[in-house]
Amino acid sequence: MKKIDYQRIEENLKRVLKTNRVSLVLKNDAYGFKMDKIIPLAIKNNVDTFYLNTLDEAIKARVICDKRLILLGPSRDYIVSLIKYKIIPTAINIEDYQYYTYNSLRFALELDSGMNRFGIKKYNERLFDNEYLEEVYMHFYTAKDDNLVAMKEIAYLCNKYNKRFTFGGSLAYGYHNYPLRIGRLIYENSISLYGRVLEIKRVLKGETVGYEGEFKAPKDLLIAVTDIGYYNGLRTHYKGRVFIKNKYYNIVGRICMNHSFIEVDEDVSLSDVVEFLGENIEEKELLDNNNMTKYESFLWLK
């Protein structure tokens, strides 16, 4: 079962707030960390703006709080609901920009840093001189020398025309105290994953363990069956270690939907706690063995 350390998340947030103003991206239920937990925690630390990925999540966030909410991505199809719930739409292209301006609707503007997902690629000063433009944001998808140049230019124009602005991604962290739009950064090292020993089997030399008989016992072994499987986010061919009673043990065989197999010894007993990720199994070890990114771990581990 995944455990979330909300105290660690708050500590991470406070660390960023020491140098930067922060807005939070809450897409996919706050990266799997639950909006109803993260929003109050953020408001407690004076965060006043949240970015949402879908209309449903934006409405859910509005029920939770009365702070500034901005809908990421295409927004025009939801104008009636956005007005009703006081959610700020995003202009992702010049057509959106013109539509919101013509209809006297306050909006946020996304600029494309080169990722070719959403946002206006080429911008000029005239875009910033708009009474309905409330905020400008850009997401940096990779480390490039010209990122800082873009940040300086956008910050200058937004300050000149009194517009709010944020820069997205951990790549912007640490640059000139610029306002940040962050997601992953506050969730670092806040997840642990634990299971329990459900059964212990004596497996004889030559017998196999798990689906397809992929693991063949090289000698007589003790095999513990745990309640963590690929339903919990481990890949079927995950190979790594676990930690039980102050000792490390190896995973063997193919991961099942709800179970995994551990080669153990006589020190392990039924119902013992099995650590897959935590104080003794570092995040990098699990991610590397599971061929998984941090973003994927936030959403897949459970």
PDB file of C-alpha atoms in Angstrom:
ATOM      1  CA  MET A   1       0.000   0.000   0.000  1.00  0.00           C
ATOM      2  CA  LYS A   2       1.231   3.464  -0.878  1.00  0.00           C
ATOM      3  CA  LYS A   3       1.702   5.863   2.003  1.00  0.00           C
ATOM      4  CA  ILE A   4       1.952   9.625   1.502  1.00  0.00           C
ATOM      5  CA  ASP A   5       3.933  11.859   3.843  1.00  0.00           C
ATOM      6  CA  TYR A   6       2.019  15.145   3.730  1.00  0.00           C
ATOM      7  CA  GLN A   7       4.356  16.691   6.261  1.00  0.00           C
ATOM      8  CA  ARG A   8       7.243  16.113   3.839  1.00  0.00           C
ATOM      9  CA  ILE A   9       5.194  17.697   1.034  1.00  0.00           C
ATOM     10  CA  GLU A  10       4.595  20.790   3.158  1.00  0.00           C
ATOM     11  CA  GLU A  11       8.295  20.973   4.017  1.00  0.00           C
ATOM     12  CA  ASN A  12       9.152  20.785   0.315  1.00  0.00           C
ATOM     13  CA  LEU A  13       6.670  23.552  -0.462  1.00  0.00           C
ATOM     14  CA  LYS A  14       8.048  25.787   2.281  1.00  0.00           C
ATOM     15  CA  ARG A  15      11.567  25.296   0.955  1.00  0.00           C
ATOM     16  CA  VAL A  16      10.549  26.573  -2.496  1.00  0.00           C
ATOM     17  CA  LEU A  17       8.573  29.438  -0.973  1.00  0.00           C
ATOM     18  CA  LYS A  18      11.727  30.736   0.685  1.00  0.00           C
ATOM     19  CA  THR A  19      12.977  31.886  -2.717  1.00  0.00           C
ATOM     20  CA  ASN A  20       9.995  31.975  -5.073  1.00  0.00           C
ATOM     21  CA  ARG A  21       6.313  32.814  -5.208  1.00  0.00           C
ATOM     22  CA  VAL A  22       4.478  29.608  -6.064  1.00  0.00           C
ATOM     23  CA  SER A  23       1.377  28.530  -7.967  1.00  0.00           C
ATOM     24  CA  LEU A  24       0.503  24.836  -7.960  1.00  0.00           C
ATOM     25  CA  VAL A  25      -0.428  22.569 -10.847  1.00  0.00           C
ATOM     26  CA  LEU A  26      -3.084  20.119  -9.624  1.00  0.00           C
ATOM     27  CA  LYS A  27      -3.620  17.994 -12.733  1.00  0.00           C
ATOM     28  CA  ASN A  28      -4.658  14.361 -12.320  1.00  0.00           C
ATOM     29  CA  ASP A  29      -5.893  14.905  -8.765  1.00  0.00           C
ATOM     30  CA  ALA A  30      -2.704  16.693  -7.719  1.00  0.00           C
ATOM     31  CA  TYR A  31      -0.455  14.082  -9.351  1.00  0.00           C
ATOM     32  CA  GLY A  32      -2.266  11.403  -7.399  1.00  0.00           C
ATOM     33  CA  PHE A  33      -1.703  13.103  -4.037  1.00  0.00           C
ATOM     34  CA  LYS A  34      -5.375  14.172  -3.683  1.00  0.00           C
ATOM     35  CA  MET A  35      -6.555  17.723  -4.277  1.00  0.00           C
ATOM     36  CA  ASP A  36      -8.619  17.806  -1.110  1.00  0.00           C
ATOM     37  CA  LYS A  37      -5.388  17.284   0.846  1.00  0.00           C
ATOM     38  CA  ILE A  38      -3.024  19.463  -1.179  1.00  0.00           C
ATOM     39  CA  ILE A  39      -5.212  22.558  -1.632  1.00  0.00           C
ATOM     40  CA  PRO A  40      -5.741  23.258   2.112  1.00  0.00           C
ATOM     41  CA  LEU A  41      -2.057  22.559   2.749  1.00  0.00           C
ATOM     42  CA  ALA A  42      -1.074  25.041   0.031  1.00  0.00           C
ATOM     43  CA  ILE A  43      -3.528  27.733   1.134  1.00  0.00           C
ATOM     44  CA  LYS A  44      -2.177  27.414   4.655  1.00  0.00           C
ATOM     45  CA  ASN A  45       1.177  28.450   3.160  1.00  0.00           C
ATOM     46  CA  ASN A  46      -0.288  31.403   1.222  1.00  0.00           C
ATOM     47  CA  VAL A  47      -0.482  29.812  -2.230  1.00  0.00           C
ATOM     48  CA  ASP A  48      -3.278  31.651  -4.046  1.00  0.00           C
ATOM     49  CA  THR A  49      -3.351  30.183  -7.580  1.00  0.00           C
ATOM     50  CA  PHE A  50      -3.968  26.658  -8.849  1.00  0.00           C
ATOM     51  CA  TYR A  51      -3.801  25.248 -12.382  1.00  0.00           C
ATOM     52  CA  LEU A  52      -6.134  22.421 -13.408  1.00  0.00           C
ATOM     53  CA  ASN A  53      -6.041  20.100 -16.404  1.00  0.00           C
ATOM     54  CA  THR A  54      -9.767  19.340 -16.854  1.00  0.00           C
ATOM     55  CA  LEU A  55     -13.007  21.190 -16.254  1.00  0.00           C
ATOM     56  CA  ASP A  56     -14.206  18.520 -13.813  1.00  0.00           C
ATOM     57  CA  GLU A  57     -11.085  18.919 -11.697  1.00  0.00           C
ATOM     58  CA  ALA A  58     -11.361  22.695 -11.839  1.00  0.00           C
ATOM     59  CA  ILE A  59     -14.949  22.539 -10.564  1.00  0.00           C
ATOM     60  CA  LYS A  60     -13.865  20.146  -7.813  1.00  0.00           C
ATOM     61  CA  ALA A  61     -11.141  22.597  -6.828  1.00  0.00           C
ATOM     62  CA  ARG A  62     -13.672  25.444  -6.793  1.00  0.00           C
ATOM     63  CA  VAL A  63     -15.811  23.500  -4.311  1.00  0.00           C
ATOM     64  CA  ILE A  64     -12.746  23.166  -2.083  1.00  0.00           C
ATOM     65  CA  CYS A  65     -11.504  26.754  -2.260  1.00  0.00           C
ATOM     66  CA  ASP A  66     -12.186  30.307  -3.455  1.00  0.00           C
ATOM     67  CA  LYS A  67      -8.672  30.982  -4.787  1.00  0.00           C
ATOM     68  CA  ARG A  68      -7.616  31.769  -8.368  1.00  0.00           C
ATOM     69  CA  LEU A  69      -8.129  28.778 -10.660  1.00  0.00           C
ATOM     70  CA  ILE A  70      -6.737  28.549 -14.193  1.00  0.00           C
ATOM     71  CA  LEU A  71      -7.729  25.849 -16.662  1.00  0.00           C
ATOM     72  CA  LEU A  72      -4.770  24.531 -18.648  1.00  0.00           C
ATOM     73  CA  GLY A  73      -5.014  23.703 -22.333  1.00  0.00           C
ATOM     74  CA  PRO A  74      -7.995  24.258 -24.665  1.00  0.00           C
ATOM     75  CA  SER A  75     -10.726  26.110 -22.779  1.00  0.00           C
ATOM     76  CA  ARG A  76     -13.149  27.782 -25.196  1.00  0.00           C
ATOM     77  CA  ASP A  77     -15.648  24.916 -25.230  1.00  0.00           C
ATOM     78  CA  TYR A  78     -16.260  25.373 -21.502  1.00  0.00           C
ATOM     79  CA  ILE A  79     -16.837  29.118 -21.348  1.00  0.00           C
ATOM     80  CA  VAL A  80     -20.293  28.938 -19.744  1.00  0.00           C
ATOM     81  CA  SER A  81     -19.056  26.701 -16.927  1.00  0.00           C
ATOM     82  CA  LEU A  82     -15.830  28.673 -16.525  1.00  0.00           C
ATOM     83  CA  ILE A  83     -17.777  31.885 -16.036  1.00  0.00           C
ATOM     84  CA  LYS A  84     -20.192  30.194 -13.632  1.00  0.00           C
ATOM     85  CA  TYR A  85     -17.409  28.817 -11.437  1.00  0.00           C
ATOM     86  CA  LYS A  86     -15.066  31.803 -11.848  1.00  0.00           C
ATOM     87  CA  ILE A  87     -12.330  29.778 -13.507  1.00  0.00           C
ATOM     88  CA  ILE A  88      -9.836  31.571 -15.757  1.00  0.00           C
ATOM     89  CA  PRO A  89      -9.506  30.093 -19.278  1.00  0.00           C
ATOM     90  CA  THR A  90      -6.220  29.777 -21.155  1.00  0.00           C
ATOM     91  CA  ALA A  91      -5.486  31.126 -24.611  1.00  0.00           C
ATOM     92  CA  ILE A  92      -3.298  28.485 -26.269  1.00  0.00           C
ATOM     93  CA  ASN A  93      -3.215  30.136 -29.704  1.00  0.00           C
ATOM     94  CA  ILE A  94      -3.896  33.477 -31.332  1.00  0.00           C
ATOM     95  CA  GLU A  95      -7.497  32.504 -32.126  1.00  0.00           C
ATOM     96  CA  ASP A  96      -8.190  31.971 -28.422  1.00  0.00           C
ATOM     97  CA  TYR A  97      -6.482  35.257 -27.609  1.00  0.00           C
ATOM     98  CA  GLN A  98      -8.691  37.134 -30.053  1.00  0.00           C
ATOM     99  CA  TYR A  99     -11.855  35.312 -28.917  1.00  0.00           C
ATOM    100  CA  TYR A 100     -11.401  36.152 -25.228  1.00  0.00           C
ATOM    101  CA  THR A 101     -10.451  39.734 -26.033  1.00  0.00           C
ATOM    102  CA  TYR A 102     -13.441  40.247 -28.348  1.00  0.00           C
ATOM    103  CA  ASN A 103     -15.808  38.816 -25.715  1.00  0.00           C
ATOM    104  CA  SER A 104     -14.255  40.866 -22.889  1.00  0.00           C
ATOM    105  CA  LEU A 105     -13.276  37.751 -20.918  1.00  0.00           C
ATOM    106  CA  ARG A 106     -10.306  37.734 -18.593  1.00  0.00           C
ATOM    107  CA  PHE A 107      -7.848  35.000 -19.555  1.00  0.00           C
ATOM    108  CA  ALA A 108      -4.375  33.545 -19.127  1.00  0.00           C
ATOM    109  CA  LEU A 109      -1.959  33.247 -22.038  1.00  0.00           C
ATOM    110  CA  GLU A 110       0.334  30.271 -22.586  1.00  0.00           C
ATOM    111  CA  LEU A 111       3.569  30.765 -24.507  1.00  0.00           C
ATOM    112  CA  ASP A 112       5.253  27.817 -26.238  1.00  0.00           C
ATOM    113  CA  SER A 113       8.898  27.292 -25.233  1.00  0.00           C
ATOM    114  CA  GLY A 114       9.463  24.907 -28.149  1.00  0.00           C
ATOM    115  CA  MET A 115       7.683  21.778 -26.954  1.00  0.00           C
ATOM    116  CA  ASN A 116       4.991  22.187 -29.637  1.00  0.00           C
ATOM    117  CA  ARG A 117       2.170  21.165 -27.334  1.00  0.00           C
ATOM    118  CA  PHE A 118       0.150  24.273 -26.472  1.00  0.00           C
ATOM    119  CA  GLY A 119       0.873  27.976 -26.533  1.00  0.00           C
ATOM    120  CA  ILE A 120       1.758  30.805 -28.885  1.00  0.00           C
ATOM    121  CA  LYS A 121       5.194  30.313 -30.433  1.00  0.00           C
ATOM    122  CA  LYS A 122       5.963  33.840 -31.566  1.00  0.00           C
ATOM    123  CA  TYR A 123       4.940  36.692 -29.341  1.00  0.00           C
ATOM    124  CA  ASN A 124       5.508  40.427 -29.310  1.00  0.00           C
ATOM    125  CA  GLU A 125       4.953  43.270 -26.895  1.00  0.00           C
ATOM    126  CA  ARG A 126       1.502  44.055 -28.288  1.00  0.00           C
ATOM    127  CA  LEU A 127       0.148  40.781 -26.882  1.00  0.00           C
ATOM    128  CA  PHE A 128       0.912  41.934 -23.345  1.00  0.00           C
ATOM    129  CA  ASP A 129      -0.878  45.262 -23.759  1.00  0.00           C
ATOM    130  CA  ASN A 130      -4.378  43.839 -23.269  1.00  0.00           C
ATOM    131  CA  GLU A 131      -6.720  44.767 -20.437  1.00  0.00           C
ATOM    132  CA  TYR A 132      -8.273  41.280 -20.397  1.00  0.00           C
ATOM    133  CA  LEU A 133      -4.978  39.433 -20.190  1.00  0.00           C
ATOM    134  CA  GLU A 134      -4.546  38.463 -16.553  1.00  0.00           C
ATOM    135  CA  GLU A 135      -1.585  36.095 -16.536  1.00  0.00           C
ATOM    136  CA  VAL A 136       1.162  34.762 -18.815  1.00  0.00           C
ATOM    137  CA  TYR A 137       2.832  31.404 -18.338  1.00  0.00           C
ATOM    138  CA  MET A 138       5.418  29.238 -20.051  1.00  0.00           C
ATOM    139  CA  HIS A 139       6.497  25.642 -19.475  1.00  0.00           C
ATOM    140  CA  PHE A 140      10.140  24.687 -19.970  1.00  0.00           C
ATOM    141  CA  TYR A 141      10.417  21.149 -21.291  1.00  0.00           C
ATOM    142  CA  THR A 142      14.218  20.826 -21.308  1.00  0.00           C
ATOM    143  CA  ALA A 143      17.307  22.673 -20.132  1.00  0.00           C
ATOM    144  CA  LYS A 144      18.393  25.188 -22.781  1.00  0.00           C
ATOM    145  CA  ASP A 145      20.670  28.224 -22.696  1.00  0.00           C
ATOM    146  CA  ASP A 146      17.929  30.481 -24.021  1.00  0.00           C
ATOM    147  CA  ASN A 147      15.463  29.599 -21.227  1.00  0.00           C
ATOM    148  CA  LEU A 148      16.867  32.364 -19.064  1.00  0.00           C
ATOM    149  CA  VAL A 149      16.685  34.825 -21.946  1.00  0.00           C
ATOM    150  CA  ALA A 150      12.997  34.018 -22.418  1.00  0.00           C
ATOM    151  CA  MET A 151      12.312  34.331 -18.684  1.00  0.00           C
ATOM    152  CA  LYS A 152      13.947  37.748 -18.509  1.00  0.00           C
ATOM    153  CA  GLU A 153      12.039  39.031 -21.530  1.00  0.00           C
ATOM    154  CA  ILE A 154       8.658  37.751 -20.344  1.00  0.00           C
ATOM    155  CA  ALA A 155       9.232  39.033 -16.815  1.00  0.00           C
ATOM    156  CA  TYR A 156      10.121  42.469 -18.199  1.00  0.00           C
ATOM    157  CA  LEU A 157       7.018  42.686 -20.390  1.00  0.00           C
ATOM    158  CA  CYS A 158       4.678  41.385 -17.686  1.00  0.00           C
ATOM    159  CA  ASN A 159       6.036  43.851 -15.155  1.00  0.00           C
ATOM    160  CA  LYS A 160       5.737  46.670 -17.701  1.00  0.00           C
ATOM    161  CA  TYR A 161       2.054  45.909 -18.332  1.00  0.00           C
ATOM    162  CA  ASN A 162       1.260  44.798 -14.784  1.00  0.00           C
ATOM    163  CA  LYS A 163       0.501  41.150 -15.646  1.00  0.00           C
ATOM    164  CA  ARG A 164       1.054  38.159 -13.432  1.00  0.00           C
ATOM    165  CA  PHE A 165       3.396  35.511 -14.803  1.00  0.00           C
ATOM    166  CA  THR A 166       4.775  32.097 -13.871  1.00  0.00           C
ATOM    167  CA  PHE A 167       7.370  29.742 -15.271  1.00  0.00           C
ATOM    168  CA  GLY A 168       6.677  26.042 -15.162  1.00  0.00           C
ATOM    169  CA  GLY A 169       8.840  23.076 -14.396  1.00  0.00           C
ATOM    170  CA  SER A 170      11.647  22.411 -11.961  1.00  0.00           C
ATOM    171  CA  LEU A 171      14.020  23.782 -14.639  1.00  0.00           C
ATOM    172  CA  ALA A 172      12.904  27.301 -13.691  1.00  0.00           C
ATOM    173  CA  TYR A 173      13.580  26.764  -9.980  1.00  0.00           C
ATOM    174  CA  GLY A 174      16.361  28.945  -8.621  1.00  0.00           C
ATOM    175  CA  TYR A 175      16.358  31.597 -11.353  1.00  0.00           C
ATOM    176  CA  HIS A 176      16.126  35.152 -10.025  1.00  0.00           C
ATOM    177  CA  ASN A 177      13.279  34.394  -7.630  1.00  0.00           C
ATOM    178  CA  TYR A 178      10.827  34.258 -10.529  1.00  0.00           C
ATOM    179  CA  PRO A 179       7.266  33.093  -9.755  1.00  0.00           C
ATOM    180  CA  LEU A 180       7.020  29.351 -10.323  1.00  0.00           C
ATOM    181  CA  ARG A 181       4.209  27.102 -11.480  1.00  0.00           C
ATOM    182  CA  ILE A 182       5.167  23.757 -10.004  1.00  0.00           C
ATOM    183  CA  GLY A 183       3.888  20.228  -9.603  1.00  0.00           C
ATOM    184  CA  ARG A 184       6.441  17.479  -9.058  1.00  0.00           C
ATOM    185  CA  LEU A 185       8.838  19.610  -7.043  1.00  0.00           C
ATOM    186  CA  ILE A 186       6.838  19.545  -3.818  1.00  0.00           C
ATOM    187  CA  TYR A 187       6.214  15.788  -3.915  1.00  0.00           C
ATOM    188  CA  GLU A 188       9.859  14.680  -3.843  1.00  0.00           C
ATOM    189  CA  ASN A 189      10.528  11.756  -1.483  1.00  0.00           C
ATOM    190  CA  SER A 190       7.011  11.814  -0.040  1.00  0.00           C
ATOM    191  CA  ILE A 191       5.885   8.321  -1.117  1.00  0.00           C
ATOM    192  CA  SER A 192       6.540   4.981   0.520  1.00  0.00           C
ATOM    193  CA  LEU A 193       5.269   1.559  -0.514  1.00  0.00           C
ATOM    194  CA  TYR A 194       4.736  -1.296   1.933  1.00  0.00           C
ATOM    195  CA  GLY A 195       3.193  -4.728   1.784  1.00  0.00           C
ATOM    196  CA  ARG A 196       2.879  -7.785   4.018  1.00  0.00           C
ATOM    197  CA  VAL A 197       3.909 -11.410   3.863  1.00  0.00           C
ATOM    198  CA  LEU A 198       0.808 -13.483   3.083  1.00  0.00           C
ATOM    199  CA  GLU A 199       2.387 -16.919   2.712  1.00  0.00           C
ATOM    200  CA  ILE A 200       5.770 -18.647   2.945  1.00  0.00           C
ATOM    201  CA  LYS A 201       6.471 -21.580   0.638  1.00  0.00           C
ATOM    202  CA  ARG A 202       9.256 -24.138   0.788  1.00  0.00           C
ATOM    203  CA  VAL A 203      10.350 -24.487  -2.828  1.00  0.00           C
ATOM    204  CA  LEU A 204      12.538 -27.435  -3.807  1.00  0.00           C
ATOM    205  CA  LYS A 205      15.499 -27.257  -6.160  1.00  0.00           C
ATOM    206  CA  GLY A 206      14.255 -27.338  -9.761  1.00  0.00           C
ATOM    207  CA  GLU A 207      10.725 -26.109  -8.968  1.00  0.00           C
ATOM    208  CA  THR A 208       9.513 -22.879 -10.519  1.00  0.00           C
ATOM    209  CA  VAL A 209       7.932 -19.759  -9.058  1.00  0.00           C
ATOM    210  CA  GLY A 210       5.273 -17.530 -10.635  1.00  0.00           C
ATOM    211  CA  TYR A 211       3.733 -17.243 -14.104  1.00  0.00           C
ATOM    212  CA  GLU A 212       5.510 -18.906 -17.034  1.00  0.00           C
ATOM    213  CA  GLY A 213       7.858 -20.581 -14.576  1.00  0.00           C
ATOM    214  CA  GLU A 214      10.416 -17.868 -15.295  1.00  0.00           C
ATOM    215  CA  PHE A 215      12.262 -18.421 -12.028  1.00  0.00           C
ATOM    216  CA  LYS A 216      13.659 -21.889 -11.409  1.00  0.00           C
ATOM    217  CA  ALA A 217      14.970 -22.575  -7.920  1.00  0.00           C
ATOM    218  CA  PRO A 218      18.743 -23.289  -8.070  1.00  0.00           C
ATOM    219  CA  LYS A 219      18.466 -24.927  -4.635  1.00  0.00           C
ATOM    220  CA  ASP A 220      15.881 -25.482  -1.910  1.00  0.00           C
ATOM    221  CA  LEU A 221      14.461 -22.057  -1.020  1.00  0.00           C
ATOM    222  CA  LEU A 222      11.990 -20.211   1.181  1.00  0.00           C
ATOM    223  CA  ILE A 223       9.718 -17.982  -0.896  1.00  0.00           C
ATOM    224  CA  ALA A 224       7.517 -15.324   0.706  1.00  0.00           C
ATOM    225  CA  VAL A 225       4.374 -14.238  -1.154  1.00  0.00           C
ATOM    226  CA  THR A 226       3.468 -10.569  -0.606  1.00  0.00           C
ATOM    227  CA  ASP A 227       0.326  -8.534  -1.310  1.00  0.00           C
ATOM    228  CA  ILE A 228       2.052  -6.072  -3.678  1.00  0.00           C
ATOM    229  CA  GLY A 229       1.844  -6.634  -7.445  1.00  0.00           C
ATOM    230  CA  TYR A 230       1.516  -4.807 -10.733  1.00  0.00           C
ATOM    231  CA  TYR A 231      -1.827  -3.418  -9.592  1.00  0.00           C
ATOM    232  CA  ASN A 232       0.274  -1.414  -7.136  1.00  0.00           C
ATOM    233  CA  GLY A 233       2.577  -0.108  -9.865  1.00  0.00           C
ATOM    234  CA  LEU A 234       5.345  -2.698 -10.132  1.00  0.00           C
ATOM    235  CA  ARG A 235       6.009  -3.872 -13.666  1.00  0.00           C
ATOM    236  CA  THR A 236       5.598  -7.587 -14.363  1.00  0.00           C
ATOM    237  CA  HIS A 237       9.339  -8.059 -14.824  1.00  0.00           C
ATOM    238  CA  TYR A 238      10.360  -5.864 -11.894  1.00  0.00           C
ATOM    239  CA  LYS A 239      13.580  -7.041 -10.307  1.00  0.00           C
ATOM    240  CA  GLY A 240      14.734  -5.373  -7.144  1.00  0.00           C
ATOM    241  CA  ARG A 241      15.132  -5.645  -3.411  1.00  0.00           C
ATOM    242  CA  VAL A 242      12.782  -5.348  -0.474  1.00  0.00           C
ATOM    243  CA  PHE A 243      13.529  -4.720   3.179  1.00  0.00           C
ATOM    244  CA  ILE A 244      12.136  -6.972   5.922  1.00  0.00           C
ATOM    245  CA  LYS A 245      13.204  -6.974   9.577  1.00  0.00           C
ATOM    246  CA  ASN A 246      16.460  -5.075   9.030  1.00  0.00           C
ATOM    247  CA  LYS A 247      17.558  -7.226   6.091  1.00  0.00           C
ATOM    248  CA  TYR A 248      17.417  -6.966   2.307  1.00  0.00           C
ATOM    249  CA  TYR A 249      15.859  -9.721   0.198  1.00  0.00           C
ATOM    250  CA  ASN A 250      15.537 -10.181  -3.567  1.00  0.00           C
ATOM    251  CA  ILE A 251      12.360 -10.343  -5.615  1.00  0.00           C
ATOM    252  CA  VAL A 252      12.194 -13.424  -7.846  1.00  0.00           C
ATOM    253  CA  GLY A 253       9.819 -14.590 -10.574  1.00  0.00           C
ATOM    254  CA  ARG A 254       7.266 -12.592 -12.511  1.00  0.00           C
ATOM    255  CA  ILE A 255       5.173 -10.024 -10.647  1.00  0.00           C
ATOM    256  CA  CYS A 256       1.469 -10.979 -10.443  1.00  0.00           C
ATOM    257  CA  MET A 257      -1.449  -8.552 -10.392  1.00  0.00           C
ATOM    258  CA  ASN A 258      -1.706  -8.599  -6.595  1.00  0.00           C
ATOM    259  CA  HIS A 259       1.346 -10.563  -5.485  1.00  0.00           C
ATOM    260  CA  SER A 260       5.117 -10.756  -5.708  1.00  0.00           C
ATOM    261  CA  PHE A 261       7.639 -13.391  -4.656  1.00  0.00           C
ATOM    262  CA  ILE A 262      10.587 -12.796  -2.342  1.00  0.00           C
ATOM    263  CA  GLU A 263      13.475 -15.157  -1.631  1.00  0.00           C
ATOM    264  CA  VAL A 264      13.722 -15.081   2.170  1.00  0.00           C
ATOM    265  CA  ASP A 265      15.176 -16.993   5.114  1.00  0.00           C
ATOM    266  CA  GLU A 266      13.959 -18.331   8.449  1.00  0.00           C
ATOM    267  CA  ASP A 267      13.938 -14.825   9.968  1.00  0.00           C
ATOM    268  CA  VAL A 268      10.865 -13.865   7.934  1.00  0.00           C
ATOM    269  CA  SER A 269       7.403 -14.698   9.265  1.00  0.00           C
ATOM    270  CA  LEU A 270       3.793 -14.400   8.144  1.00  0.00           C
ATOM    271  CA  SER A 271       2.400 -10.843   8.341  1.00  0.00           C
ATOM    272  CA  ASP A 272       5.852  -9.236   8.413  1.00  0.00           C
ATOM    273  CA  VAL A 273       5.959  -5.759   6.853  1.00  0.00           C
ATOM    274  CA  VAL A 274       7.718  -5.645   3.471  1.00  0.00           C
ATOM    275  CA  GLU A 275       9.258  -2.340   2.385  1.00  0.00           C
ATOM    276  CA  PHE A 276       9.387  -1.771  -1.379  1.00  0.00           C
ATOM    277  CA  LEU A 277      10.049   1.977  -1.104  1.00  0.00           C
ATOM    278  CA  GLY A 278      10.851   3.934   2.021  1.00  0.00           C
ATOM    279  CA  GLU A 279      13.639   4.686   4.455  1.00  0.00           C
ATOM    280  CA  ASN A 280      15.700   1.682   3.369  1.00  0.00           C
ATOM    281  CA  ILE A 281      14.793   1.421  -0.332  1.00  0.00           C
ATOM    282  CA  GLU A 282      15.521   4.742  -2.030  1.00  0.00           C
ATOM    283  CA  GLU A 283      13.302   6.200  -4.713  1.00  0.00           C
ATOM    284  CA  LYS A 284      16.008   6.023  -7.384  1.00  0.00           C
ATOM    285  CA  GLU A 285      16.520   2.312  -6.785  1.00  0.00           C
ATOM    286  CA  LEU A 286      12.841   1.511  -7.263  1.00  0.00           C
ATOM    287  CA  LEU A 287      12.496   3.807 -10.291  1.00  0.00           C
ATOM    288  CA  ASP A 288      15.566   2.361 -12.012  1.00  0.00           C
ATOM    289  CA  ASN A 289      14.545  -1.250 -11.405  1.00  0.00           C
ATOM    290  CA  ASN A 290      10.979  -0.498 -12.465  1.00  0.00           C
ATOM    291  CA  ASN A 291      11.915   1.522 -15.587  1.00  0.00           C
ATOM    292  CA  MET A 292       9.703   4.317 -14.276  1.00  0.00           C
ATOM    293  CA  THR A 293       9.933   8.110 -14.030  1.00  0.00           C
ATOM    294  CA  LYS A 294       9.067  10.107 -10.929  1.00  0.00           C
ATOM    295  CA  TYR A 295       5.902  11.388 -12.600  1.00  0.00           C
ATOM    296  CA  GLU A 296       4.805   7.838 -13.356  1.00  0.00           C
ATOM    297  CA  SER A 297       5.529   6.733  -9.800  1.00  0.00           C
ATOM    298  CA  PHE A 298       3.249   9.459  -8.420  1.00  0.00           C
ATOM    299  CA  LEU A 299       0.314   8.128 -10.447  1.00  0.00           C
ATOM    300  CA  TRP A 300       1.005   4.396 -10.696  1.00  0.00           C
ATOM    301  CA  LEU A 301       2.167   3.411  -7.230  1.00  0.00           C
ATOM    302  CA  LYS A 302      -0.729   2.583  -4.947  1.00  0.00           C
TER     303      LYS A 302
END
